[in-house]
CSV table of C-alpha atoms in Angstrom, one decimal:
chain,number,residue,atom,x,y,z
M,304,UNK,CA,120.7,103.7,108.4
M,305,UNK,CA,118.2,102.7,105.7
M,306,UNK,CA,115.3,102.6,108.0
M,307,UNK,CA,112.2,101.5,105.8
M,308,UNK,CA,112.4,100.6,102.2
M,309,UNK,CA,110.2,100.4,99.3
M,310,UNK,CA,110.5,98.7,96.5
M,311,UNK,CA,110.0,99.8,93.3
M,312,UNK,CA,109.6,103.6,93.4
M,313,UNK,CA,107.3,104.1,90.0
M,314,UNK,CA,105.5,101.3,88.4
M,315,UNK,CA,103.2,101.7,85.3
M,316,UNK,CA,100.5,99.0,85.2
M,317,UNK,CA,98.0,98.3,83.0
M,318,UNK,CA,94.2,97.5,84.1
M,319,UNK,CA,94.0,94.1,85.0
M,320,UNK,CA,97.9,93.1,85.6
M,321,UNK,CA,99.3,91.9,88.6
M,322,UNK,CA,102.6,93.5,91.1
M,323,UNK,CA,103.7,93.0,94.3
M,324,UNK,CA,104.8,96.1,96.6
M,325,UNK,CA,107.8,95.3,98.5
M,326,UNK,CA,108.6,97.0,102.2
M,327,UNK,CA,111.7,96.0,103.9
M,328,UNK,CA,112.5,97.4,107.7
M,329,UNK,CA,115.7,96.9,109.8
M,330,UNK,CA,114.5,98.7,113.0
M,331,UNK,CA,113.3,95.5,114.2
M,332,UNK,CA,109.4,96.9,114.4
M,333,UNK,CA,106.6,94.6,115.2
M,334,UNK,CA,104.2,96.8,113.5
M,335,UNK,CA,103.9,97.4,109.7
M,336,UNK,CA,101.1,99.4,107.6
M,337,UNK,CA,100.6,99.9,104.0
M,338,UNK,CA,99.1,103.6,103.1
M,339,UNK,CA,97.5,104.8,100.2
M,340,UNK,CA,98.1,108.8,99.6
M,341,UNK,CA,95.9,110.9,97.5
M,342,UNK,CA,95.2,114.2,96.9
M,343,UNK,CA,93.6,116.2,99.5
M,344,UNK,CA,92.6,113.1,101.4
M,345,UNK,CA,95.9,112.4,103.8
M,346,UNK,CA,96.5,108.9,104.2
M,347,UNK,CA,94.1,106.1,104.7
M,348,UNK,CA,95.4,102.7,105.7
M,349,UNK,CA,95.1,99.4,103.7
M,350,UNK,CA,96.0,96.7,105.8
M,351,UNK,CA,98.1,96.2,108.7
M,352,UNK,CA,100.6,93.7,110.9
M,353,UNK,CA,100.9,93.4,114.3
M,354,UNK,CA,104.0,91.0,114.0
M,355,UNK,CA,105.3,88.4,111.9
M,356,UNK,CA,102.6,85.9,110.4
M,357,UNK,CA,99.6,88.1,110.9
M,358,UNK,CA,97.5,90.7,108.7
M,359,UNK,CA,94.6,92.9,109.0
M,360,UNK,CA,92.5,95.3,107.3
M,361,UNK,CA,92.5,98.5,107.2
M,362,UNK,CA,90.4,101.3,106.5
M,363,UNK,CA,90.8,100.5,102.3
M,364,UNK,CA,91.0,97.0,101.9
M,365,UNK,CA,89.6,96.2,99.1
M,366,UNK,CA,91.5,95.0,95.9
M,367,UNK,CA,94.4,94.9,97.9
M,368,UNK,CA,96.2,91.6,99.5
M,369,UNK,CA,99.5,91.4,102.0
M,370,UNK,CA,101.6,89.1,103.9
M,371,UNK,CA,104.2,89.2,106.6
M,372,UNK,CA,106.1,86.1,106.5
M,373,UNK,CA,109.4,87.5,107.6
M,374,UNK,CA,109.2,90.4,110.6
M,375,UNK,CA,111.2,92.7,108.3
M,376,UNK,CA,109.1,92.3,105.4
M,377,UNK,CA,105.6,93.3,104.2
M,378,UNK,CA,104.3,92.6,101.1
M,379,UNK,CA,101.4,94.7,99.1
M,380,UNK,CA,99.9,92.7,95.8
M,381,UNK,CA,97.4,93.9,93.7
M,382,UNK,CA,95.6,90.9,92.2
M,383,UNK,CA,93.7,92.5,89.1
M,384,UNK,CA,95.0,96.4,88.8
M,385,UNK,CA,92.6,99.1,88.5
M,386,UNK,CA,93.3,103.2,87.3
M,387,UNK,CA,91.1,103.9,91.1
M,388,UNK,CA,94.0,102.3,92.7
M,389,UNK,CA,96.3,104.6,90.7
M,390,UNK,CA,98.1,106.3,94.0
M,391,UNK,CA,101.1,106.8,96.2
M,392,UNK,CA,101.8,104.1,98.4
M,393,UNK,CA,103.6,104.5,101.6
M,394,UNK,CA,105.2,101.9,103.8
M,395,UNK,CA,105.4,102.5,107.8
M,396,UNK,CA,106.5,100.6,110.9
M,397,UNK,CA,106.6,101.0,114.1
M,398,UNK,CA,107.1,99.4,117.8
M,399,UNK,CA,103.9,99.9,119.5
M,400,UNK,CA,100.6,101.0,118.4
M,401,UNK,CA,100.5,104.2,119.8
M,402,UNK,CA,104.5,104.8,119.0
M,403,UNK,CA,105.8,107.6,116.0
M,404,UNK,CA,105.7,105.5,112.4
M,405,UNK,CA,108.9,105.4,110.6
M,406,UNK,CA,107.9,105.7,106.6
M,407,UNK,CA,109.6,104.4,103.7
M,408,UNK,CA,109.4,106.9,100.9
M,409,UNK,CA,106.4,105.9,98.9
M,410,UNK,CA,105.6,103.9,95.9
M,411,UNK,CA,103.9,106.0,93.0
M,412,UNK,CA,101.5,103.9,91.0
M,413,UNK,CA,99.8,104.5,87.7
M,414,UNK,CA,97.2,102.5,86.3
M,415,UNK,CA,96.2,102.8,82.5
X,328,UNK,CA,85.5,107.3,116.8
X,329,UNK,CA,88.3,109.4,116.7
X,330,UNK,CA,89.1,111.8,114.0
X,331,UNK,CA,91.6,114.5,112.6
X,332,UNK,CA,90.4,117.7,111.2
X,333,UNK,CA,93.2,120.3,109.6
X,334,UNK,CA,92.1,123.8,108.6
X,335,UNK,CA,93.2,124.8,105.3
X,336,UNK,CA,94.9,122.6,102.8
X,337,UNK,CA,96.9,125.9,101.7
X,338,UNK,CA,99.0,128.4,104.4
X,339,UNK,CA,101.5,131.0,102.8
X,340,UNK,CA,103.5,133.1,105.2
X,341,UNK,CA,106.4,135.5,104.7
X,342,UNK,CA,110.1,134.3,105.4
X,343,UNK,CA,110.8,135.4,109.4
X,344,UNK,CA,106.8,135.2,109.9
X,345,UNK,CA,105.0,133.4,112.4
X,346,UNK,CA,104.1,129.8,111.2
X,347,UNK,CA,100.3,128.2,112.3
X,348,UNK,CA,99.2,125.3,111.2
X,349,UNK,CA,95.7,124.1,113.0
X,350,UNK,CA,94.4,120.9,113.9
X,351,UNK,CA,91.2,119.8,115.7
X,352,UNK,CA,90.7,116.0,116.8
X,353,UNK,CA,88.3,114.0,117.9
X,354,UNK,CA,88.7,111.0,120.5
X,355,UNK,CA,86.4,109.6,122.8
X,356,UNK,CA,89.4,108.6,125.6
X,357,UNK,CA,92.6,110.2,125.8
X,358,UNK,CA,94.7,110.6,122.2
X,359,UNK,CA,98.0,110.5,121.4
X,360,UNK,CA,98.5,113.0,118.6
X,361,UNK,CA,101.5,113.7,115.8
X,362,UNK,CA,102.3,116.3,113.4
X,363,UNK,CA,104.2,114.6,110.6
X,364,UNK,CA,106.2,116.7,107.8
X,365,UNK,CA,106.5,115.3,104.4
X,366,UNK,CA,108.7,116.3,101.6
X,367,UNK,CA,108.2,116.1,97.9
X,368,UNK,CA,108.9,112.6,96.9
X,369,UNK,CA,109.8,111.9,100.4
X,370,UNK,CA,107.6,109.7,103.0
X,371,UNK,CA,106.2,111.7,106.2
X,372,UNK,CA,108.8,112.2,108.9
X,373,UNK,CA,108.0,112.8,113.1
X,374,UNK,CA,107.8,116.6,114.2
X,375,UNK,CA,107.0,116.2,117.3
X,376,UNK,CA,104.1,113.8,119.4
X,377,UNK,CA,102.1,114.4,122.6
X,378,UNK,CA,101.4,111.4,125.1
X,379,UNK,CA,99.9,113.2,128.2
X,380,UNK,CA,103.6,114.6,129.7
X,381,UNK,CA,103.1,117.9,128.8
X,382,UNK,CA,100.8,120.0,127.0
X,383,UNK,CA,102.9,122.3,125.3
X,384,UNK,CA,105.5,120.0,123.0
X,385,UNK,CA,108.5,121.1,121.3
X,386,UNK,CA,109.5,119.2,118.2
X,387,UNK,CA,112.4,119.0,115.8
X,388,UNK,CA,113.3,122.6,113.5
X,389,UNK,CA,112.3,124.6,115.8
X,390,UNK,CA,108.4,123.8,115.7
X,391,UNK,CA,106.0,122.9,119.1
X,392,UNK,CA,102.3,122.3,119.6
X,393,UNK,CA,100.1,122.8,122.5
X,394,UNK,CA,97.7,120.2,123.2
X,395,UNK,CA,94.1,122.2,124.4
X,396,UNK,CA,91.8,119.5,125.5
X,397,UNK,CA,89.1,121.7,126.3
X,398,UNK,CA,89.1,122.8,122.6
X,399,UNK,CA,90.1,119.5,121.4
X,400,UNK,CA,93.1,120.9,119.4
X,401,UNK,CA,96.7,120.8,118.8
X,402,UNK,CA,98.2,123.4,116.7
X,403,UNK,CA,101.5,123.6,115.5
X,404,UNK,CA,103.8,126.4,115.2
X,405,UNK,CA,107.1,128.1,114.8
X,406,UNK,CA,108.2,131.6,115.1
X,407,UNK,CA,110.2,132.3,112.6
X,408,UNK,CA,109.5,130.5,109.0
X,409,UNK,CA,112.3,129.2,107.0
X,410,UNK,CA,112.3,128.7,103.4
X,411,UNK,CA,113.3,125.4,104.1
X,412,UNK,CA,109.8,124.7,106.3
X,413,UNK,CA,107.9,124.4,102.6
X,414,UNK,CA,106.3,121.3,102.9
X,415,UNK,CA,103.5,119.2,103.6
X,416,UNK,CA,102.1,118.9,107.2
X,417,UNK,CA,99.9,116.1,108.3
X,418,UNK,CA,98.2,116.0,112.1
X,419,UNK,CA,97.4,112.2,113.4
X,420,UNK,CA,95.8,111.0,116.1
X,421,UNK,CA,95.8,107.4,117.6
X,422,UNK,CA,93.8,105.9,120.2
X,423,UNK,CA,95.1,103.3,123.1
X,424,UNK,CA,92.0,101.6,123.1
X,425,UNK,CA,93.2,98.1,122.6
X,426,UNK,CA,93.1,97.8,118.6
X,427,UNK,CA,94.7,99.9,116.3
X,428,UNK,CA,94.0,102.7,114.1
X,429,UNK,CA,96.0,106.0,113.2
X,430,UNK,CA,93.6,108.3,112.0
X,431,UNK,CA,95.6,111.2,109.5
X,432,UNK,CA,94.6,115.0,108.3
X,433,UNK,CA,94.1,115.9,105.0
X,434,UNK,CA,97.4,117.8,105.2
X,435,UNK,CA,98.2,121.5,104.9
X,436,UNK,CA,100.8,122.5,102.5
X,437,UNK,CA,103.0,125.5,103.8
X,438,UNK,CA,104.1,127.9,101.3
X,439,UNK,CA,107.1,130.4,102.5
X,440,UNK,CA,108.0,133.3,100.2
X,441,UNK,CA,111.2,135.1,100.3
């Protein structure tokens, strides 16, 4: 059962590069989310899918892109890196909005 | 606008001691709420949720909550700590309002000693 996976675990960027966060699901969820996790701040979300071909923001936005063009997949880039968005990433899905989220087990990202 | 209040980011207790972990929420309709455990280097994981069937909710490992509305809370605890219970514990609340949004706690970290 590999439930939700991220792809890669640790990446070291330097300010100003490019990467894309990959999140793979096989529980057949219509719902995906993208959290950032920081210290003493819980997670806030970035963006969001409702189901296959749609995106939408999040409580963090900003600097961040996705797209869903596969219902399994959801896809994280970061377009110009920056060291604020130096942070653990976290991957969910679910089947219903008010339904338990299922998490893939993060994406730790450090920006020089 | 809903949102998640946890009270302390630190609890130690004893090994066999009586686990609380507290949570407050705010929502202006009925929530759904969550307590979430999280590992080191692991992603959060379901405890246990409440949806309106019950107040009182048991969850996996031996935890439950207890969903007060009249004090807008939903602690979590377990009898008997376990060194194994040493984590990270996040409270979430959601809203059924239409749109989406999954509001989460700061966390608290539980600390166990032997």
């Amino acid at each position: 059962n590999a439930g939700v996976t991220q792809t890669p675990k640790f990446r070291v960027l330097k300010t100003g590069q490019s990467m894309t966060l990959l999140c793979a699901q096989d529980m057949n969820h219509e719902y995906m989310y993208w959290y950032r996790q920081d210290p003493g701040m819980g997670l806030r979300l970035i963006h969001y899918s409702v189901g296959e071909g749609t995106t939408a923001k999040g409580e963090v936005p900003d600097g961040y892109n996705v797209s869903r063009l596969k219902k399994q997949n959801f896809l994280l880039g970061l377009e110009s890196a920056a060291p604020s968005q130096t942070s653990v990433y976290f991957c969910a899905s679910s089947t219903g909005t008010v339904q338990p989220q299922h998490f893939g087990d993060g994406t730790r990202l450090s920006i020089l | 606008a809903q949102s998640v209040t946890q009270l302390g980011s630190h609890v130690s207790v004893s090994e066999g001691a009586l686990v609380l972990l507290r949570c407050n929420y705010s929502s202006s309709v009925p929530p759904y709420l969550f307590w979430y455990v999280q590992y080191p280097n692991q992603g959060l994981q379901l405890l246990l949720k409440y949806t309106s069937a019950a107040t009182l909710v048991k969850g996996i490992n031996g935890f439950e909550a207890e969903f007060k509305k009249s004090e807008t809370s939903f602690h979590l605890t377990k009898p008997s700590a376990h060194m194994s219970d040493a984590a990270e514990y996040f409270c979430a609340v959601t809203e059924d309002t239409g749109g989406f949004k999954t509001i989460f706690g700061a966390g608290t970290r539980l600390f166990v000693k032997a």
